[in-house]
Coordinates of C-alpha atoms and ligand atoms in Angstrom, one line a residue:
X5 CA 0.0 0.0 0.0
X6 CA 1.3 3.5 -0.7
X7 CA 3.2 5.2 1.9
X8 CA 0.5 8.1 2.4
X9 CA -2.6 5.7 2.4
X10 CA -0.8 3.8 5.3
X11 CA 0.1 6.5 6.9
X12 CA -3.4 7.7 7.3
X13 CA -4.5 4.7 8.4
X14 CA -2.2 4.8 11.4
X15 CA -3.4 8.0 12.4
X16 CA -6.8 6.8 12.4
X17 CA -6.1 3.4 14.0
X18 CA -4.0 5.3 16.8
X19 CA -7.0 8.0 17.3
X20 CA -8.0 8.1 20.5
X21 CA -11.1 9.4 19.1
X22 CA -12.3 5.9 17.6
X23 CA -12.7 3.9 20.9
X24 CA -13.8 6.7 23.3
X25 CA -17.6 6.1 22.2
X26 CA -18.3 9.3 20.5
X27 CA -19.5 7.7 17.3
X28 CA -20.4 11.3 16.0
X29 CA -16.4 12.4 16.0
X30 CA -15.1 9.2 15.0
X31 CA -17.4 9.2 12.2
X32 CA -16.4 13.0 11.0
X33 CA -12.4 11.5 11.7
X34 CA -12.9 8.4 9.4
X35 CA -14.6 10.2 6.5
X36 CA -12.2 13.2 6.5
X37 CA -9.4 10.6 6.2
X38 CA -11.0 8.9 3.4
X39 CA -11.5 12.1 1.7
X40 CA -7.6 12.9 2.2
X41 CA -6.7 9.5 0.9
X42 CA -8.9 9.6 -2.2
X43 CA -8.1 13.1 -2.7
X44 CA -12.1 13.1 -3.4
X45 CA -14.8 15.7 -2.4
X46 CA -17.8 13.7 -1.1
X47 CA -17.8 10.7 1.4
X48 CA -21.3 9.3 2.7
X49 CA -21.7 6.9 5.7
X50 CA -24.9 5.7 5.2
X51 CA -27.0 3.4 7.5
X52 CA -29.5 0.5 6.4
X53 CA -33.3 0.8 8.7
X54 CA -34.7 -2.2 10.5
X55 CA -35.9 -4.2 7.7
X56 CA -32.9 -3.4 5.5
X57 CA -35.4 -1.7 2.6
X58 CA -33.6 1.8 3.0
X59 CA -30.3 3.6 3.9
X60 CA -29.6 6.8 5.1
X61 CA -26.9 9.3 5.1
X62 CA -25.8 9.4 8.8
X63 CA -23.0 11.6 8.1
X64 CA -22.2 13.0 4.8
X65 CA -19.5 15.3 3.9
X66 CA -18.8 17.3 0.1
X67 CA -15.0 18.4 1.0
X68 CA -16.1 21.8 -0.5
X69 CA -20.1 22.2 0.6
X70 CA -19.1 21.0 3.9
X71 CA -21.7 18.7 5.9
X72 CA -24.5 17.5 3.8
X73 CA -28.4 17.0 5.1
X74 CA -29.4 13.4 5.5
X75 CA -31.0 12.3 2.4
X76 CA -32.6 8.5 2.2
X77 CA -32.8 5.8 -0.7
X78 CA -34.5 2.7 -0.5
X79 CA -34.5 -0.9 -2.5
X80 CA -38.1 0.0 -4.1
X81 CA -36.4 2.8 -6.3
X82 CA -33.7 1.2 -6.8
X83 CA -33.8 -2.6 -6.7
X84 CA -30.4 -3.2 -8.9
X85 CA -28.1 -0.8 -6.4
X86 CA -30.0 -2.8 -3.5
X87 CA -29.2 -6.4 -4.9
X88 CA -25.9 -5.3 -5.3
X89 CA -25.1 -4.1 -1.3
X90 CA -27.1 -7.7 -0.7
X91 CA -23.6 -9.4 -1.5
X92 CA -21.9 -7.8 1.3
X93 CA -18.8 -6.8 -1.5
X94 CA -17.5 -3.5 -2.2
X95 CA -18.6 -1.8 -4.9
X96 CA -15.8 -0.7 -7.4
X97 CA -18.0 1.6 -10.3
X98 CA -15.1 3.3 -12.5
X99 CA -17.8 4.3 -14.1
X100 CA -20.7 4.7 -12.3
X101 CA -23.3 5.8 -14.4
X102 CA -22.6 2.3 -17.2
X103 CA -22.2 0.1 -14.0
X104 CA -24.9 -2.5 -13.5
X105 CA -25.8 -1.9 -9.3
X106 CA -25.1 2.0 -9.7
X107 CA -26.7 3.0 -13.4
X108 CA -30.2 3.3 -11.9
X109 CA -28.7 6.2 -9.5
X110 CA -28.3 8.5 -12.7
X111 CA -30.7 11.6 -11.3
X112 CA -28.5 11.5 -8.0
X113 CA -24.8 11.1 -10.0
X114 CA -26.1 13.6 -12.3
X115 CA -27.1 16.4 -9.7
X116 CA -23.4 16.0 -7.7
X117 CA -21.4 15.0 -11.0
X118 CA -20.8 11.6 -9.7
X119 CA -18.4 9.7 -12.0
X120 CA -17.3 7.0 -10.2
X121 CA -18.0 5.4 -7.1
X122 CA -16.5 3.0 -4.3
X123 CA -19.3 1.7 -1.5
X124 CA -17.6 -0.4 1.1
X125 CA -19.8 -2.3 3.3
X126 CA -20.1 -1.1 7.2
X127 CA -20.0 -4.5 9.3
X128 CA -20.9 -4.1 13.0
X129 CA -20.2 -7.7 15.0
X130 CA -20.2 -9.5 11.8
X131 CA -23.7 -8.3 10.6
X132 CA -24.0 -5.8 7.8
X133 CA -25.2 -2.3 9.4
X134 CA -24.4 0.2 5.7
X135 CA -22.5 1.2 3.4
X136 CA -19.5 4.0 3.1
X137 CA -19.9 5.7 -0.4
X138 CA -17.2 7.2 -1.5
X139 CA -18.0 9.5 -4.4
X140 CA -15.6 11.3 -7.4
X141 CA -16.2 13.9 -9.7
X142 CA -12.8 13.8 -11.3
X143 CA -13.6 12.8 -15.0
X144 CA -11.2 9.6 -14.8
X145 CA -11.0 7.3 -12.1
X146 CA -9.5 4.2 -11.6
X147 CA -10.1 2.7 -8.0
X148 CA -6.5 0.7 -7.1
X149 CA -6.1 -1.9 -4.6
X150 CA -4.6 -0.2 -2.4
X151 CA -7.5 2.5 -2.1
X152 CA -10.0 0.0 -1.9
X153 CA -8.1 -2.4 0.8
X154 CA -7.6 1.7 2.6
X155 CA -11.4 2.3 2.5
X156 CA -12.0 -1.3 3.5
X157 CA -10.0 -0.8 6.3
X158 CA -11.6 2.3 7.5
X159 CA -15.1 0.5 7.3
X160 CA -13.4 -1.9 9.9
X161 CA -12.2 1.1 12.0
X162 CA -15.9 2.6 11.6
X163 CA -17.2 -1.4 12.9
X164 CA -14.7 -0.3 16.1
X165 CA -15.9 3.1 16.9
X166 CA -19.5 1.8 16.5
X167 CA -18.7 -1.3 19.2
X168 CA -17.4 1.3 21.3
X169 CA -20.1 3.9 21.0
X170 CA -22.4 0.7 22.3
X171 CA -20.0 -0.2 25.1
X172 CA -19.8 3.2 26.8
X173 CA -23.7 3.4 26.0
X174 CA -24.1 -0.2 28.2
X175 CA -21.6 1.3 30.4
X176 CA -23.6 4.4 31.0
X177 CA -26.9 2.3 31.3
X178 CA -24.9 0.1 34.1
X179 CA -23.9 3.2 35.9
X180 CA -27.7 4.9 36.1
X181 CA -28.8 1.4 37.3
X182 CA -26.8 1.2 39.8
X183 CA -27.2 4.3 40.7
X184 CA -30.8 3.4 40.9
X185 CA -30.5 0.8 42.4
X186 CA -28.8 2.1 45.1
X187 CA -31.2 4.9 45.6
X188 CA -33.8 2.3 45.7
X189 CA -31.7 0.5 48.6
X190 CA -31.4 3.5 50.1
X191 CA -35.0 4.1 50.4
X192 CA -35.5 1.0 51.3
X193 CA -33.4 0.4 54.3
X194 CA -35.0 3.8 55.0
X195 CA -38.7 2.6 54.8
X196 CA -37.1 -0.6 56.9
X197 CA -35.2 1.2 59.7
X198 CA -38.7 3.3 59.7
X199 CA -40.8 0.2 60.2
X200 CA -38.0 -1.4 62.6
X201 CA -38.2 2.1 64.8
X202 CA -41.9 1.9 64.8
X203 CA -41.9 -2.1 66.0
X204 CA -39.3 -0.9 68.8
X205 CA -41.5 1.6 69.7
X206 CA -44.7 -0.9 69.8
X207 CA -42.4 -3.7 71.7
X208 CA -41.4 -1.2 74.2
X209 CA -45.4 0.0 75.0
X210 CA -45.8 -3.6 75.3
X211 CA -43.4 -4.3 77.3
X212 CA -44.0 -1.5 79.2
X213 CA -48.0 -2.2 80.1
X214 CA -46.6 -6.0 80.7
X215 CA -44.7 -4.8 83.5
X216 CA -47.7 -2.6 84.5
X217 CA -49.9 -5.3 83.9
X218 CA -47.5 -7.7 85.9
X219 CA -47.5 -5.4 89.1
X220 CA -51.5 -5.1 88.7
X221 CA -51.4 -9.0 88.9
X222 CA -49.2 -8.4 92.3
X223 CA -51.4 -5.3 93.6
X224 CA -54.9 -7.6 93.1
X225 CA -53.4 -10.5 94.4
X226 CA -51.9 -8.8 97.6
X227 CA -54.8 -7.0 98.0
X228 CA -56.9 -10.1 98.6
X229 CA -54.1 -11.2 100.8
X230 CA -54.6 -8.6 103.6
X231 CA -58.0 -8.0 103.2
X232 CA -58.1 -11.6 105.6
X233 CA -56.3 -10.8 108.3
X234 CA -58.0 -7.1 108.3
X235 CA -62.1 -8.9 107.9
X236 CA -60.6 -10.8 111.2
X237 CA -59.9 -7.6 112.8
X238 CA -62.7 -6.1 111.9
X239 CA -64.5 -8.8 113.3
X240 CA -62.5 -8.8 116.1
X241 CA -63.1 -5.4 116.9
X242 CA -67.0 -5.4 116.5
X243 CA -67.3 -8.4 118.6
X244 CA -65.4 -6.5 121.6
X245 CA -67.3 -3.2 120.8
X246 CA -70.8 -5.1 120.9
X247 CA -69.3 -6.8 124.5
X248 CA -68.2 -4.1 126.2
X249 CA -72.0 -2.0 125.6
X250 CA -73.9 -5.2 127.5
X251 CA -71.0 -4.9 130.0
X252 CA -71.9 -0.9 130.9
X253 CA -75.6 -1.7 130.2
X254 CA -75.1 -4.5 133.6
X255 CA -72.9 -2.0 135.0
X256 CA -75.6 0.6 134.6
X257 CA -78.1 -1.7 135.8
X258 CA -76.2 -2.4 139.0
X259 CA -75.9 -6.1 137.7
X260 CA -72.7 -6.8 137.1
X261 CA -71.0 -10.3 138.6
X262 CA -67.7 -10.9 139.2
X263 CA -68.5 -14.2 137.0
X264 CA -69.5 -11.7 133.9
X265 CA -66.6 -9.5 134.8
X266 CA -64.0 -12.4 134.5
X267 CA -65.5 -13.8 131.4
X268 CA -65.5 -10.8 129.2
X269 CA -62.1 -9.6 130.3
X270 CA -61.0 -13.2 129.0
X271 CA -62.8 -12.9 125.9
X272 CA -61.6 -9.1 125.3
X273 CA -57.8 -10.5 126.0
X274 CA -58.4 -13.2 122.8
X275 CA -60.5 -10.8 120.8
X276 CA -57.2 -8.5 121.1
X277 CA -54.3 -11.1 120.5
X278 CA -56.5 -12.0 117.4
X279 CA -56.5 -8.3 116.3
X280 CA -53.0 -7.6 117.4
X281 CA -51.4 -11.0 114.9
X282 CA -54.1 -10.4 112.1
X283 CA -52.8 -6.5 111.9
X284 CA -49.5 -7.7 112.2
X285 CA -49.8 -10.0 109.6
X286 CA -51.4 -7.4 107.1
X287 CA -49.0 -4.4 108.3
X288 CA -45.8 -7.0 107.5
X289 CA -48.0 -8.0 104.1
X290 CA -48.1 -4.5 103.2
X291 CA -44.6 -3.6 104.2
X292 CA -43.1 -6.4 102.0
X293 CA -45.5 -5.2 99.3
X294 CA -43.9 -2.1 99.4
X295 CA -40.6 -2.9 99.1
X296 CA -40.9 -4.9 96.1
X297 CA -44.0 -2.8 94.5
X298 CA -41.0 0.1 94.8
X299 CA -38.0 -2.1 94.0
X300 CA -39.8 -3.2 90.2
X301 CA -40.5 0.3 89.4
X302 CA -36.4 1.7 90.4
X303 CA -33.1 0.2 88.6
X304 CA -30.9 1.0 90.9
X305 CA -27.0 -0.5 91.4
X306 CA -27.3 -2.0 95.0
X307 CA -25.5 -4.8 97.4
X308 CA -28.6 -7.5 97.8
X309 CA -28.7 -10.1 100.3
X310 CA -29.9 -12.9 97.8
X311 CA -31.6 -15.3 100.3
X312 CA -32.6 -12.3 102.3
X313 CA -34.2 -10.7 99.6
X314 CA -35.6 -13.8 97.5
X315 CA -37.0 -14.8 100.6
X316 CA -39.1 -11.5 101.2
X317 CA -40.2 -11.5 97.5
X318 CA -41.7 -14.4 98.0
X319 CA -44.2 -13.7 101.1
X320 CA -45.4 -10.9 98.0
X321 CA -46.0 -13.7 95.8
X322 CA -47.7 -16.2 97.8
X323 CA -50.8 -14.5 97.2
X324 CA -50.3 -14.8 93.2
X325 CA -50.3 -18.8 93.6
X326 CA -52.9 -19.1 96.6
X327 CA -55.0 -19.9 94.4
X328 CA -53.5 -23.0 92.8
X329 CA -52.5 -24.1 96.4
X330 CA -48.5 -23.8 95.5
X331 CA -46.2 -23.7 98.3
X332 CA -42.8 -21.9 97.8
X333 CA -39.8 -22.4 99.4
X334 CA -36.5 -20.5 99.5
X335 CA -33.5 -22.8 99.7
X336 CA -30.4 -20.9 100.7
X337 CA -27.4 -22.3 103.0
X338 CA -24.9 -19.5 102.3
X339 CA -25.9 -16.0 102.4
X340 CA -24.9 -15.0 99.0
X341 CA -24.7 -11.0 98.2
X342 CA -24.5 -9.4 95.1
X343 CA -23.8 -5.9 93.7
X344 CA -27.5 -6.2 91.1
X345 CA -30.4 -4.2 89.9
X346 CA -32.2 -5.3 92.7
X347 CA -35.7 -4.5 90.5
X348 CA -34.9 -6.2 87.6
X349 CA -34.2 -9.4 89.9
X350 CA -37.7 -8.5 91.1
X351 CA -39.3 -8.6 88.3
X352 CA -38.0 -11.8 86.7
X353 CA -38.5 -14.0 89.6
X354 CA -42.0 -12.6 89.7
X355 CA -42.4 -13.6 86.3
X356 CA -41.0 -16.8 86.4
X357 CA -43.2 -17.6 89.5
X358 CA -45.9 -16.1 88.3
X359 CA -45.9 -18.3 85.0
X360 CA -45.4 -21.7 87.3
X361 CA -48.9 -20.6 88.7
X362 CA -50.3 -19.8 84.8
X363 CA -48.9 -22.7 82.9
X364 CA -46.8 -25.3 85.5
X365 CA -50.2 -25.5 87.5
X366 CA -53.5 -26.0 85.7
X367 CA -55.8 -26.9 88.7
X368 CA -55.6 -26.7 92.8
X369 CA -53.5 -29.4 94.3
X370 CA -51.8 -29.2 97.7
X371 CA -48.6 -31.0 96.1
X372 CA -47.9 -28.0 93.6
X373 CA -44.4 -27.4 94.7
X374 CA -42.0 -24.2 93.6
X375 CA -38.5 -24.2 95.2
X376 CA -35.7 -21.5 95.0
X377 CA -32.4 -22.5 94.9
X378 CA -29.4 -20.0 96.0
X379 CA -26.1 -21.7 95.3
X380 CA -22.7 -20.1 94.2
X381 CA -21.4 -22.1 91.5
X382 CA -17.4 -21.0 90.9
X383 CA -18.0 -17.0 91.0
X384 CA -21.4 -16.9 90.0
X385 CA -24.5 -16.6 92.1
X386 CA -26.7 -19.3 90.5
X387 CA -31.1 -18.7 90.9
X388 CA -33.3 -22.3 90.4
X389 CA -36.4 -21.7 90.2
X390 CA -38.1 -25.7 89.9
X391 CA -41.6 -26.2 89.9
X392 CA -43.2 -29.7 89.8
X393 CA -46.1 -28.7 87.4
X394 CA -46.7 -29.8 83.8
X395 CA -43.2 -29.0 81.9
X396 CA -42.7 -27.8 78.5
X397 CA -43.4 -29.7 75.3
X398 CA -39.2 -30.6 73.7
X399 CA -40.4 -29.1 70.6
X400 CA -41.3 -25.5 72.2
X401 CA -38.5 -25.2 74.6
X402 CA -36.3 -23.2 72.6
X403 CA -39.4 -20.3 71.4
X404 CA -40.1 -19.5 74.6
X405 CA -37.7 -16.6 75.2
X406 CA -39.3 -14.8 71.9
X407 CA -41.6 -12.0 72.0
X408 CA -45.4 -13.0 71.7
X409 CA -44.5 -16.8 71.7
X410 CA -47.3 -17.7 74.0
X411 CA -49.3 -21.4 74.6
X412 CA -51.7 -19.4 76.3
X413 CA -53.2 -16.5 73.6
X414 CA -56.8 -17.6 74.7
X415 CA -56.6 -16.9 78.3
X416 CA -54.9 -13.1 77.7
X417 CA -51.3 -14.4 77.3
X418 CA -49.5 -12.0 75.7
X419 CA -45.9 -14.1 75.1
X420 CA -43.8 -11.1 76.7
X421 CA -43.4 -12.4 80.0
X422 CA -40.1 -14.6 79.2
X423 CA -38.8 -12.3 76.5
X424 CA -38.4 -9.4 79.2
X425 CA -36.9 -11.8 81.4
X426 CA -34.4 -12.5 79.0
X427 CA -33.4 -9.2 78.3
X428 CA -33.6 -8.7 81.9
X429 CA -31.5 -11.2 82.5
X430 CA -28.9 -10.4 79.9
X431 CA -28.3 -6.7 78.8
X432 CA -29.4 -5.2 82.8
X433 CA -28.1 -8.4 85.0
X434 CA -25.0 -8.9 82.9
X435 CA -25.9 -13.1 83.6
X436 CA -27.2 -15.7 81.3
X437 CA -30.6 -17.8 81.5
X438 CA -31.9 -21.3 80.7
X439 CA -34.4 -23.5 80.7
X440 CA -34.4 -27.0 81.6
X441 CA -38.1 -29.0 81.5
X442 CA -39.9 -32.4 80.9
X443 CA -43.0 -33.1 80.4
X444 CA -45.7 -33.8 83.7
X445 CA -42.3 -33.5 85.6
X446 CA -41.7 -29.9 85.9
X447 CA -39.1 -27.2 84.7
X448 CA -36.6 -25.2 86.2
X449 CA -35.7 -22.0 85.0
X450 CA -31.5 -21.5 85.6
X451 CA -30.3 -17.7 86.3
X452 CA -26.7 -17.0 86.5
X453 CA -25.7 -13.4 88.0
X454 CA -22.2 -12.3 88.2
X455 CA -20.3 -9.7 91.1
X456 CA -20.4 -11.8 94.0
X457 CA -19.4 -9.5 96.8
X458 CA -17.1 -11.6 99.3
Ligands
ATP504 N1 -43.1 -22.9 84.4 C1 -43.6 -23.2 83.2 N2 -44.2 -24.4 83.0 C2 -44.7 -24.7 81.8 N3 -44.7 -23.9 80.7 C3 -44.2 -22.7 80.8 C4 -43.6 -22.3 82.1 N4 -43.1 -21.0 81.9 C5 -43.4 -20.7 80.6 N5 -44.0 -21.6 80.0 C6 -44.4 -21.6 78.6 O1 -43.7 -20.6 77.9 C7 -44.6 -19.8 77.2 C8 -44.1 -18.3 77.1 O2 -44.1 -17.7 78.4 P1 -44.2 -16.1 78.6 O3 -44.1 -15.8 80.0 O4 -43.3 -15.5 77.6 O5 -45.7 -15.9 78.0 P2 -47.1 -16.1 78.6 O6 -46.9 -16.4 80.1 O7 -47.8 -17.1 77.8 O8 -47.8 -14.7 78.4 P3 -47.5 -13.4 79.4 O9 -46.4 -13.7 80.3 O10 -47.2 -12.3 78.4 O11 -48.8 -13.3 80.1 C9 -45.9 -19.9 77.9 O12 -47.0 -19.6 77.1 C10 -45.8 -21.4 78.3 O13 -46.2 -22.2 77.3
MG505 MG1 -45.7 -15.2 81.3

């Protein structure tokens, strides 16, 4: 090939022009080349539609006119230049206007004094896409080898720039999906974290009128509790009241014995030791009421007496399983203290005791049993609460610590007792929590607490 022609073609090849995607400048790069090469004035790249029935001039320059306006042919005027672009060859008309595929273009030739022309096919991934017409007005023309190999070569290079026009088009398309996508992640996480927030904010009103609903239980139950001992004072009280009126009435009467005298002093003694232990009993109700009424509603960092405290807890209690006839005893051979949230411990072993007498404990029976354990076990203080009710099925044993996991959704369970025993136990006790059960045997609930104080 002749020096200049190659020449050319390395500039074009080297171009960064071709593979940046700009088919527009590549386009103007390729045909300005060809013009140089031929040393001709007009160079067409012209693009076949859909159905292959027409092309049109994408890009069409006359060297001296400069950049011409699209203009379209199609295979229904001119059926011969058609059948001719079908075989995929270049074109090589010397003379155009005697040259079977271009003779029928003579209006066109005539108007730009078209006397010979080259079309090369355009081939994008193998497929025919158009055709580059190259177009002289010089009276003789001879197309040589090495000008048609040149424009053939530059139909390649135009194949290149068109791939690469595609690429950065896919690569543009990737990069606004994924922006979209992630703005769509981001909105979702958004609309998530929203709906998370919200449930928090549900799970913590629930959790918050279970505790309020778990003190009611307490309140009601130790209500009933001293009501008893109070009826018996009342009692007590009237009975002496209605004694010592038909003593004055026999005093008043002149007709009191010594007999009647001795007698209702005996009975007033016994009607006031009755009064004295029942008030007792419902002041020392009351008082261990208070301190664990106050201790579930503060978190406070204190030293606890385990056995101590347990053991006072649980005269609170007693009334919440009265009913099923439980007894509960406090085992505890070492006094154990820990630094603790002292309410927190509160309210789990009121839980836990309180779902022996809902779930362990269907009906009355003077065997029900709940025992408290309060070992140290290496350098942690270790809680057992056993009851000898109807254990837990294998299959459940390990929902029971999730929120709203409840056997009992007909009675009013709500399934939040054990979950904010967990998380009692855990995040505010800094201990761990377990559950061992079988079935009409009983279960015991295992808490772990650290900071033992020595
Ligand atoms: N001591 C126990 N014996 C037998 N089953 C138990 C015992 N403790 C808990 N369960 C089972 O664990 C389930 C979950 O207990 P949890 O305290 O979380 O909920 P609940 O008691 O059913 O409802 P809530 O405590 O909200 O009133 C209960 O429904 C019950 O099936
Ligand atoms: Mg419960």
């Amino acid at each position: 090939m002749v020096e200049k022609l190659e020449n050319i073609l390395l500039q074009v090849s080297k171009s960064p022009i071709i593979d940046e995607g700009k088919l527009e400048q590549a386009t103007q790069l390729i045909i300005k080349s060809v013009i140089e090469g031929l040393d001709i004035s007009r160079v067409g790249v012209w693009l076949y539609d859909d159905e292959s029935a027409c092309i049109t001039s994408q890009y069409l320059l006359d060297a001296n006119k400069g950049e011409q306006s699209s203009a379209t042919i199609c295979a229904t005027d001119f059926p011969n230049y058609f059948n001719a672009l079908k075989q995929e060859r270049t074109i090589i008309a010397n003379r155009a206007s005697e040259h079977p595929a271009t003779s029928e273009l003579k209006a066109y030739l005539e108007q730009f004094g078209i006397v010979a022309m080259l079309d090369v096919p355009l081939r994008h991934k193998g497929k025919m896409i158009g055709v580059m017409c190259c177009e002289s007005t010089q009276p003789e023309r001879q197309w040589t080898g090495d000008e048609v190999a040149f424009v053939g070569i530059l139909a390649d290079i135009y194949g290149r720039a068109v791939s690469a026009a595609e690429r950065v088009r896919y690569e543009q398309l990737l990069i606004k999906h994924n922006e979209d996508l992630e703005q769509r992640v981001a909105e979702r996480t958004k609309s998530l974290e929203d709906a998370l927030s919200n449930f928090k904010q549900a799970q913590d009103r629930l959790v918050e009128t279970e505790k309020m609903a778990a003190l009611g239980k307490l309140v009601a139950g130790v209500a009933h509790e001293v009501n008893t001992p109070l009826g018996i004072a009342v009692t007590a009280t009237t009975h002496c009241e209605h004694r010592l009126k038909k003593l004055k009435q026999s005093f008043d009467e002149g007709k009191i014995s010594r007999n009647t005298l001795t007698q209702y002093i005996h009975d007033t003694l016994d009607a006031y030791a009755l009064m004295n232990s029942n008030l007792e009993r419902a002041a020392s109700l009351i008082q261990n009421f208070k301190k664990t009424a106050v201790d579930q509603s503060s978190f406070e960092l204190v030293e606890c007496s385990l056995g101590d405290y347990i053991s006072s807890l649980v005269i609170s209690l007693r009334p919440m399983v009265k009913k099923k006839k439980v007894t509960i005893q406090t085992h505890c051979e070492e006094e154990l203290t820990i630094k603790t949230y002292r309410g927190a411990l509160a309210q789990v072993i009121t839980n836990l005791i309180s779902n022996c007498a809902e779930h362990a404990f269907k009906t009355p029976d003077e065997n029900h049993q709940i025992d408290i354990f309060v070992e140290k076990e290496n350098a942690d203080a270790v809680v057992r609460i056993t009851d000898n009710g109807a254990g837990i099925e294998p299959d459940i044993q390990h929902k029971i610590f999730e929120p709203f996991y409840t056997t009992a959704r007909d009675d009013g369970g709500s399934g939040l007792g054990l979950s904010i025993v967990y998380n009692l136990v855990q995040r505010k006790l800094n201990g761990t929590i377990d559950v061992q059960s079988q079935l009409n045997k009983g279960t015991t609930f295992t808490v772990r607490l650290p900071n033992i104080i020595d």
